[in-house]
PDB file of C-alpha atoms and ligand atoms in Angstrom:
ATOM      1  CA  UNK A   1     -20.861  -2.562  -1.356  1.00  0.00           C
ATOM      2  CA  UNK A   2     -18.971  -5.747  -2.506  1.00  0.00           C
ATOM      3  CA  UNK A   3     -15.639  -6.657  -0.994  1.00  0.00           C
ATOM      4  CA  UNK A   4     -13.193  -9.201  -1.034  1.00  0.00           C
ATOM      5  CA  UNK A   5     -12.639 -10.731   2.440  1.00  0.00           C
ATOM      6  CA  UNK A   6     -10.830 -12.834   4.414  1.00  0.00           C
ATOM      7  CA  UNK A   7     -12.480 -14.462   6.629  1.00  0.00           C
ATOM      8  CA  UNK A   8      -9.670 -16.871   8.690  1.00  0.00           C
ATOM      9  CA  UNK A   9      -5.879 -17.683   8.240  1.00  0.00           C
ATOM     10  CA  UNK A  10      -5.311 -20.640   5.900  1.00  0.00           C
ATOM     11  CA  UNK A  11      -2.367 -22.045   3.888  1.00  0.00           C
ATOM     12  CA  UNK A  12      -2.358 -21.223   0.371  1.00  0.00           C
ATOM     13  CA  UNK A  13      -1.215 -24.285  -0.706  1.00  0.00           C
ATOM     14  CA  UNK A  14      -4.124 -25.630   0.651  1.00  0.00           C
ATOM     15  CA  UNK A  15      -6.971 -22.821  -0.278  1.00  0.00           C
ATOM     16  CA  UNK A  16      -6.380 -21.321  -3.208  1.00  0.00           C
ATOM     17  CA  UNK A  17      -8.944 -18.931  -3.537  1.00  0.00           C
ATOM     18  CA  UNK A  18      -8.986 -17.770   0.303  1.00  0.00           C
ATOM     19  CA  UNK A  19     -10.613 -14.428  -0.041  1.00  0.00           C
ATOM     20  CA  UNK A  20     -14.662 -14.261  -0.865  1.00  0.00           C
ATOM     21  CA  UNK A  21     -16.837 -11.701  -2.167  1.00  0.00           C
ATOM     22  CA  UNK A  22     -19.444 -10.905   0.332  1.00  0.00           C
ATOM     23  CA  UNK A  23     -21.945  -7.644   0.384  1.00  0.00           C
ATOM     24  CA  UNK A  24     -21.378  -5.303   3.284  1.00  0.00           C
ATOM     25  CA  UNK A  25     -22.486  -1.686   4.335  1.00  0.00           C
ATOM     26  CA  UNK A  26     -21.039   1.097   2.769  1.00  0.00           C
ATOM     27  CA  UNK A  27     -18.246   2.727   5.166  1.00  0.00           C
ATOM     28  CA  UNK A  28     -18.952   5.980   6.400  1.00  0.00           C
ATOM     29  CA  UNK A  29     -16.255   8.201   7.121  1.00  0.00           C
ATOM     30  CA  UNK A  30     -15.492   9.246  10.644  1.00  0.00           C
ATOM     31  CA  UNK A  31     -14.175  12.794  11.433  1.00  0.00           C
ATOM     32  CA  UNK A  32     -11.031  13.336   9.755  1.00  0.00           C
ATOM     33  CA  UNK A  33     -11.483  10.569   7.313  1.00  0.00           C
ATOM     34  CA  UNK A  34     -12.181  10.582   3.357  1.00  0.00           C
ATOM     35  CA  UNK A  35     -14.342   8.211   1.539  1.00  0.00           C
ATOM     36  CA  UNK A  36     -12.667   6.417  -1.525  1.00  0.00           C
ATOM     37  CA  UNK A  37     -14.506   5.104  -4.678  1.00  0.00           C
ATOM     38  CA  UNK A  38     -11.605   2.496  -5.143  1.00  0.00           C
ATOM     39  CA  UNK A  39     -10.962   2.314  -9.042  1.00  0.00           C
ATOM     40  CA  UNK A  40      -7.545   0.024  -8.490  1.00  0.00           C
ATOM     41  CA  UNK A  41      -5.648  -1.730  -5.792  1.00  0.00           C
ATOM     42  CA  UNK A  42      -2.042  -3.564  -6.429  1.00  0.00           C
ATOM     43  CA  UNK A  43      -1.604  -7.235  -4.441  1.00  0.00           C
ATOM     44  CA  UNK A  44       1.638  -7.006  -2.740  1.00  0.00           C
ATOM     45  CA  UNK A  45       3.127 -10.069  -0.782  1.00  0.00           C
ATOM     46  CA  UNK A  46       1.986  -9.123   2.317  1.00  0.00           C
ATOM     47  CA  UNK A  47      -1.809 -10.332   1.465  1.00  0.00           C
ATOM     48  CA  UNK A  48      -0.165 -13.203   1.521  1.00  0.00           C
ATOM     49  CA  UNK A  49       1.880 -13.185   4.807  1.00  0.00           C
ATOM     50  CA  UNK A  50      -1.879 -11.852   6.098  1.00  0.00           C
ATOM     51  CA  UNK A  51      -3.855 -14.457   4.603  1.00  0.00           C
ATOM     52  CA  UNK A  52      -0.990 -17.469   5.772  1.00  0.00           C
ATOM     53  CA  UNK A  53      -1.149 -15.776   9.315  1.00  0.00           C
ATOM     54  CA  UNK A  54       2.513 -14.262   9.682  1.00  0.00           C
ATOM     55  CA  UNK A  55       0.702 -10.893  10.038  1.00  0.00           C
ATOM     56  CA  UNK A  56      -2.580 -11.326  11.132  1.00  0.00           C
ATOM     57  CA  UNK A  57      -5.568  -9.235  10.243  1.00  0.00           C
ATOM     58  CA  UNK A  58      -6.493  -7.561  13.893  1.00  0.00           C
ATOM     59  CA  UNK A  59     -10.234  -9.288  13.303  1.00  0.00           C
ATOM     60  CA  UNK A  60     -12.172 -10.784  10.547  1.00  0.00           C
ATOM     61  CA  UNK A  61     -13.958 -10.656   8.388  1.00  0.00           C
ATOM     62  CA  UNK A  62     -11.110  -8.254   6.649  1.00  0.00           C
ATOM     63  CA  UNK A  63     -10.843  -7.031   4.087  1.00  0.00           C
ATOM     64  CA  UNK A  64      -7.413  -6.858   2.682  1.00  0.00           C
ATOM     65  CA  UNK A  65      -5.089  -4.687   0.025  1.00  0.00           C
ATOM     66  CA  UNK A  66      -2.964  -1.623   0.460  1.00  0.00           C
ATOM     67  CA  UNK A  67      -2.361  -0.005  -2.573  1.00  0.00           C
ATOM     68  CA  UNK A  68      -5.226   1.250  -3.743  1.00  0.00           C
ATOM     69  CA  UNK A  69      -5.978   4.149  -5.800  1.00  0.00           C
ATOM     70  CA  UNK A  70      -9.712   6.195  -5.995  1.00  0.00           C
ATOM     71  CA  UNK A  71     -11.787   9.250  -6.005  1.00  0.00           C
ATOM     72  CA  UNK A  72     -12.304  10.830  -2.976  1.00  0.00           C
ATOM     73  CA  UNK A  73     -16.583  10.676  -2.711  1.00  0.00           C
ATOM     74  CA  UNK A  74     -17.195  12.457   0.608  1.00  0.00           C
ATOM     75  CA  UNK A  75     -14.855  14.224   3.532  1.00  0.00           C
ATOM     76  CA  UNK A  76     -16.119  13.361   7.348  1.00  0.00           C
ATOM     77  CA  UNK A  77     -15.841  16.701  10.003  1.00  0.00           C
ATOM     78  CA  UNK A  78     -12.516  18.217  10.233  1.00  0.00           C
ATOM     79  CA  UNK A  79     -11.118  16.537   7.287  1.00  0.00           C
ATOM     80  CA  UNK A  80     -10.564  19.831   4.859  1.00  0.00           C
ATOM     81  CA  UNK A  81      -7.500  18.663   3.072  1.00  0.00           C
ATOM     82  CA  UNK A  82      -8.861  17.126   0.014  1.00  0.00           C
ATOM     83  CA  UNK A  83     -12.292  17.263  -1.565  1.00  0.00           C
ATOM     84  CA  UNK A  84     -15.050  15.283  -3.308  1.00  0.00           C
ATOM     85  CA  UNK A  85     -13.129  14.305  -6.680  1.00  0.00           C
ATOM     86  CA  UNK A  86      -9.530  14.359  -6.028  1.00  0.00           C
ATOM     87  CA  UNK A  87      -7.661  11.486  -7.084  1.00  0.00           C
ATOM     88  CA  UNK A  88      -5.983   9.935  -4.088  1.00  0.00           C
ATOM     89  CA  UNK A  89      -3.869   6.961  -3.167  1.00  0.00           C
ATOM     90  CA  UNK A  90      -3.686   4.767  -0.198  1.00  0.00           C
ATOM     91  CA  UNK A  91      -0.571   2.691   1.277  1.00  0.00           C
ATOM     92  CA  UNK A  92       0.144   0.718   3.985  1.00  0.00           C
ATOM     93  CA  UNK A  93       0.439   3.016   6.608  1.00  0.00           C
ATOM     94  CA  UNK A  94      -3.634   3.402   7.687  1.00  0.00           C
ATOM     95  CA  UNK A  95      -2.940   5.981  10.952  1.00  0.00           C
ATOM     96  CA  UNK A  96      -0.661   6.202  13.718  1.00  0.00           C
ATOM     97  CA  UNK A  97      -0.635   8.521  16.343  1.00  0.00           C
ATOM     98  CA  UNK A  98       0.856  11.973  15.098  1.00  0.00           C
ATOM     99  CA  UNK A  99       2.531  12.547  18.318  1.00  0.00           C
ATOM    100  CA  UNK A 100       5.309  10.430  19.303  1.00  0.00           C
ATOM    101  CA  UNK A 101       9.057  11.096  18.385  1.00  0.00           C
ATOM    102  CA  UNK A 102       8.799   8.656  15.489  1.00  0.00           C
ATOM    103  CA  UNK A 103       5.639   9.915  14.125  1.00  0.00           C
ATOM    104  CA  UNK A 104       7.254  13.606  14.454  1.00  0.00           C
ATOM    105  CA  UNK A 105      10.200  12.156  12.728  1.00  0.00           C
ATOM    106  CA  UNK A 106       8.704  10.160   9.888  1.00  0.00           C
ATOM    107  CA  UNK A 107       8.895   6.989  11.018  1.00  0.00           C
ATOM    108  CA  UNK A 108       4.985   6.834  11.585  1.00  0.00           C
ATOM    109  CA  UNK A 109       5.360   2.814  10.712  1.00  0.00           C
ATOM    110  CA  UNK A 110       7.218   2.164  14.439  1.00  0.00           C
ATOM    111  CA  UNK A 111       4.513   4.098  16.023  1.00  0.00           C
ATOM    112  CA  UNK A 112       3.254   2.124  18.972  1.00  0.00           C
ATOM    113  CA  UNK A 113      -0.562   2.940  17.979  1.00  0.00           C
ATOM    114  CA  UNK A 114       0.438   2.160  14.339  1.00  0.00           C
ATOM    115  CA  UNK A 115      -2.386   0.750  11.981  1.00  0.00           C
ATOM    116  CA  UNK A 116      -2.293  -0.921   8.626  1.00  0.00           C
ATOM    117  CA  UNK A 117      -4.436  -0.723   5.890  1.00  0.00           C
ATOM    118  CA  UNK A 118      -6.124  -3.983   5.279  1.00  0.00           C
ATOM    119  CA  UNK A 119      -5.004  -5.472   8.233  1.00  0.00           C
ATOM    120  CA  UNK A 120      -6.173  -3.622  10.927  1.00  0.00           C
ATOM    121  CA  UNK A 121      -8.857  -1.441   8.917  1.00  0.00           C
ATOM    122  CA  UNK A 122     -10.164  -2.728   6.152  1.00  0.00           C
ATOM    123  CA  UNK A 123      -8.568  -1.785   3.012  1.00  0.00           C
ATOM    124  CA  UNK A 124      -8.720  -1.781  -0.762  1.00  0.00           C
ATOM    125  CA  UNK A 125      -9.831  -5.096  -1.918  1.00  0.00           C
ATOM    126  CA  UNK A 126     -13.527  -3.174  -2.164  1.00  0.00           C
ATOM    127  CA  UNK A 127     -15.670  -0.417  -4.065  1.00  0.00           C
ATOM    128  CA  UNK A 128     -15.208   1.778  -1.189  1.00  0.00           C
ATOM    129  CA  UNK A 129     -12.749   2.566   1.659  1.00  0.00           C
ATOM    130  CA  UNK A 130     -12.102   5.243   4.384  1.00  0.00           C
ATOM    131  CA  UNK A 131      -8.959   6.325   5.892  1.00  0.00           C
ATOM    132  CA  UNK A 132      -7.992   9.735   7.713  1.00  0.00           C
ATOM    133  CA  UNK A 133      -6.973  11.832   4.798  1.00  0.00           C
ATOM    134  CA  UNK A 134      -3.860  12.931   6.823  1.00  0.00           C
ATOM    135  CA  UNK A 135      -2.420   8.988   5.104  1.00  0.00           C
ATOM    136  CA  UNK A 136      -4.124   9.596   1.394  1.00  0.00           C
ATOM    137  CA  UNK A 137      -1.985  10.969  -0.859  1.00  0.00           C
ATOM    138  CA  UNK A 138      -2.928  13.258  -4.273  1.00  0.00           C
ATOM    139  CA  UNK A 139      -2.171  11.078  -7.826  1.00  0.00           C
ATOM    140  CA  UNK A 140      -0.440  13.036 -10.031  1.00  0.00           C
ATOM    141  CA  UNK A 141      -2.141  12.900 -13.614  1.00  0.00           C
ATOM    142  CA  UNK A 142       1.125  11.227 -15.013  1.00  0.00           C
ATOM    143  CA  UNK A 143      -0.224   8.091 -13.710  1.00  0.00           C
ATOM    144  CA  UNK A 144      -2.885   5.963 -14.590  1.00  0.00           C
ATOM    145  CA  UNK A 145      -4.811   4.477 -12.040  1.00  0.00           C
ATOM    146  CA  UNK A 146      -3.060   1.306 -13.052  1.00  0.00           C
ATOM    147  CA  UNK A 147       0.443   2.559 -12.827  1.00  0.00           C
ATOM    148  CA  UNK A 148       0.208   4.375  -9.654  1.00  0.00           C
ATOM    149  CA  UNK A 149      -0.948   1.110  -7.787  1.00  0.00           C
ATOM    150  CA  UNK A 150       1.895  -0.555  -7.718  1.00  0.00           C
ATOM    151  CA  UNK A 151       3.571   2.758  -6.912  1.00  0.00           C
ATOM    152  CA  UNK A 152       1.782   2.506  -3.628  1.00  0.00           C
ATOM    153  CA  UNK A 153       3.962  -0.028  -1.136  1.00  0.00           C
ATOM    154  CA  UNK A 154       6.420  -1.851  -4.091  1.00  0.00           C
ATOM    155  CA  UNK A 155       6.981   1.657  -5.777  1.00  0.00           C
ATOM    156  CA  UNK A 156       7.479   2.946  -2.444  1.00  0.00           C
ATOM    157  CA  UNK A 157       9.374   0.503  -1.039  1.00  0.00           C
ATOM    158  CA  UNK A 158      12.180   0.406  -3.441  1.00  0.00           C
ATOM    159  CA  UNK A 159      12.198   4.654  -3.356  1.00  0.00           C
ATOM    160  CA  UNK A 160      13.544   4.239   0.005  1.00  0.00           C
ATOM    161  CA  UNK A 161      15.608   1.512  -0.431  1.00  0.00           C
ATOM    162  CA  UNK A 162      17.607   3.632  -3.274  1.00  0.00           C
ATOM    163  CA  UNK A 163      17.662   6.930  -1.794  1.00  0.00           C
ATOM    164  CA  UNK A 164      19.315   4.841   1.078  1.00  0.00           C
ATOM    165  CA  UNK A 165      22.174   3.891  -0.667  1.00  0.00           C
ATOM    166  CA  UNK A 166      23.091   7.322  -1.580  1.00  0.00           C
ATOM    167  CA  UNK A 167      23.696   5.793  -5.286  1.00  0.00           C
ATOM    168  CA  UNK A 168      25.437   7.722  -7.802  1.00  0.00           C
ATOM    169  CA  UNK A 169      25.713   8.082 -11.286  1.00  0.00           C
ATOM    170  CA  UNK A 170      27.917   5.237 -12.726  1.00  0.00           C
ATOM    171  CA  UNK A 171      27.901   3.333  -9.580  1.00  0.00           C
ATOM    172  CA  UNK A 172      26.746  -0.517 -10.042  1.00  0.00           C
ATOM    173  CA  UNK A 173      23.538  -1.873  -8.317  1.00  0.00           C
ATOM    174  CA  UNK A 174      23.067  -5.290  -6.960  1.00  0.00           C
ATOM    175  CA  UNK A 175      19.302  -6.367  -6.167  1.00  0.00           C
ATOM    176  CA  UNK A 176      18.515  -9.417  -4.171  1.00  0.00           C
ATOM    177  CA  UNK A 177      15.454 -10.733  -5.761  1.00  0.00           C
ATOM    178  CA  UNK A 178      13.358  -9.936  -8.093  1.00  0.00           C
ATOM    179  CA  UNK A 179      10.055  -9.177  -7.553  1.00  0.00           C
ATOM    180  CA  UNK A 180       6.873  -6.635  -7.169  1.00  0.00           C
ATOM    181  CA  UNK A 181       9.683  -4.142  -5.343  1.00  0.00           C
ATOM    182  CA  UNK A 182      12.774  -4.846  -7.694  1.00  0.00           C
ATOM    183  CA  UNK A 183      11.367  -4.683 -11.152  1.00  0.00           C
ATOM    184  CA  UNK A 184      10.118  -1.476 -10.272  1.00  0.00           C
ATOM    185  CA  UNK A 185      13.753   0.076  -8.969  1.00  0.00           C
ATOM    186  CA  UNK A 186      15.092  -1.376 -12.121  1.00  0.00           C
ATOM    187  CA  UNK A 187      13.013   1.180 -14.150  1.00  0.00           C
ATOM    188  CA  UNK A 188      13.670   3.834 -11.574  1.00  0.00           C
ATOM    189  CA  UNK A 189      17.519   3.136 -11.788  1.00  0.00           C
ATOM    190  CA  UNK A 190      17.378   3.880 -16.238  1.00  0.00           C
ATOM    191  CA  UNK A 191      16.140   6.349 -15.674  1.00  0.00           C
ATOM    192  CA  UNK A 192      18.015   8.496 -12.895  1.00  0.00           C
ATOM    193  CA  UNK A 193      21.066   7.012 -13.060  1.00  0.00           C
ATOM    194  CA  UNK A 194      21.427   6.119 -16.770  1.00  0.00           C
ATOM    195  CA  UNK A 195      25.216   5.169 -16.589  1.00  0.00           C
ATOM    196  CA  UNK A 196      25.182   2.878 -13.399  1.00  0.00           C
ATOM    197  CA  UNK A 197      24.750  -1.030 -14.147  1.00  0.00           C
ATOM    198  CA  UNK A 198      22.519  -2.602 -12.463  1.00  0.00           C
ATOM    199  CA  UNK A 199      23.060  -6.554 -11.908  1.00  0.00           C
ATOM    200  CA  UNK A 200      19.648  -8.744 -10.265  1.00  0.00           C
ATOM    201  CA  UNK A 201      20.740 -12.079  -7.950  1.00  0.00           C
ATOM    202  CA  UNK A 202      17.176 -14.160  -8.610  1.00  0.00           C
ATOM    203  CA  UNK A 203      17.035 -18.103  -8.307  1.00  0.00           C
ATOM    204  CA  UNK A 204      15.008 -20.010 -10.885  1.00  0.00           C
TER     205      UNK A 204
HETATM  206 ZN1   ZN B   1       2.766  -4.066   0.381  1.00  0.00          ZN
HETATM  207 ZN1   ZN B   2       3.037   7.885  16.869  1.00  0.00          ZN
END
């Protein structure tokens, strides 16, 4: 398959183009894992903090991106979940253990055997992936492959961020920034919460 890789941590001022396209065997899914066709994958600032070294991919060559949406092409042993042609989309979290109190509770991302996508498996910067299907989630048809990229880590991101603040109707949001995460909650916020105002603190 092609991929997108990167191959060793640079500054992007310095190397602007730091991932390459290089030809590598097709991934075969373990037990419990799902193989993607990847049809889309969002870029998220993290690539970046991966690529400039302030995460570090476990290994290289990796190869990178977490929001990627596909069809499922082929289920290893055990995995019974979802089948060859469901839609699915895949997000930062890659595995984590399933056992400990904060994967019982949710929290799978402070799970001490956490793993992301793209940085510590490779990811969605390719034609194909795998992942456990326990961490792929179904697309609902609303969504183009296009719009549910994004959805993936930015969409997600902001989710949580709002349900957080326990906002209600008519109440007044302030976001710090304005980026892949904020635009998003922006259109989230018109539409639940029609009568709050919602005011953006950006820099030029
Ligand atoms: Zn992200
Ligand atoms: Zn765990």
């Amino acid at each position: 398959m092609r991929a997108m890789v990167l191959t060793e941590i640079s500054s992007f001022a310095e190397n602007r183009e730091p991932l390459k396209m290089v030809h590598m065997p097709d991934p075969v899914p373990a037990d419990g894992e799902i193989l993607i066709k990847v049809s889309a994958c969002g870029v998220c600032h993290t690539e970046l903090d991966e690529i400039e070294g302030r995460t570090p991919p476990a290994r290289f060559p990796m190869v990178l991106g977490h929001q990627a949406v596909g069809k499922v092409l082929e289920t290893g042993k055990g995995a019974s979940r979802l089948k060859p042609g469901d839609r699915v989309g895949v997000g930062w979290i890659f595995s984590s253990c399933g056992k400990c109190h904060f994967c019982l509770s949710g929290d799978e991302n402070l799970c001490r055997d956490f793993k992301a996508t793209g940085r510590d498996a490779n990811g969605g910067y390719a034609e194909y992936m795998t992942i456990p299907e326990a961490f792929a989630c179904r697309i609902p048809d609303t969504f183009s492959d296009l719009e549910a990229a994004p959805l993936l880590c930015a969409g997600a991101i902001g989710y949580r961020s709002l349900r957080l603040t326990n906002m209600k109707e008519g109440q007044r949001l302030g976001l710090t920034g304005f980026g892949a995460s904020a635009h998003l909650v922006l259109k989230m916020v018109r539409h639940r919460l029609p009568d709050s105002d919602v005011f953006v603190f950006a820099r030029s």
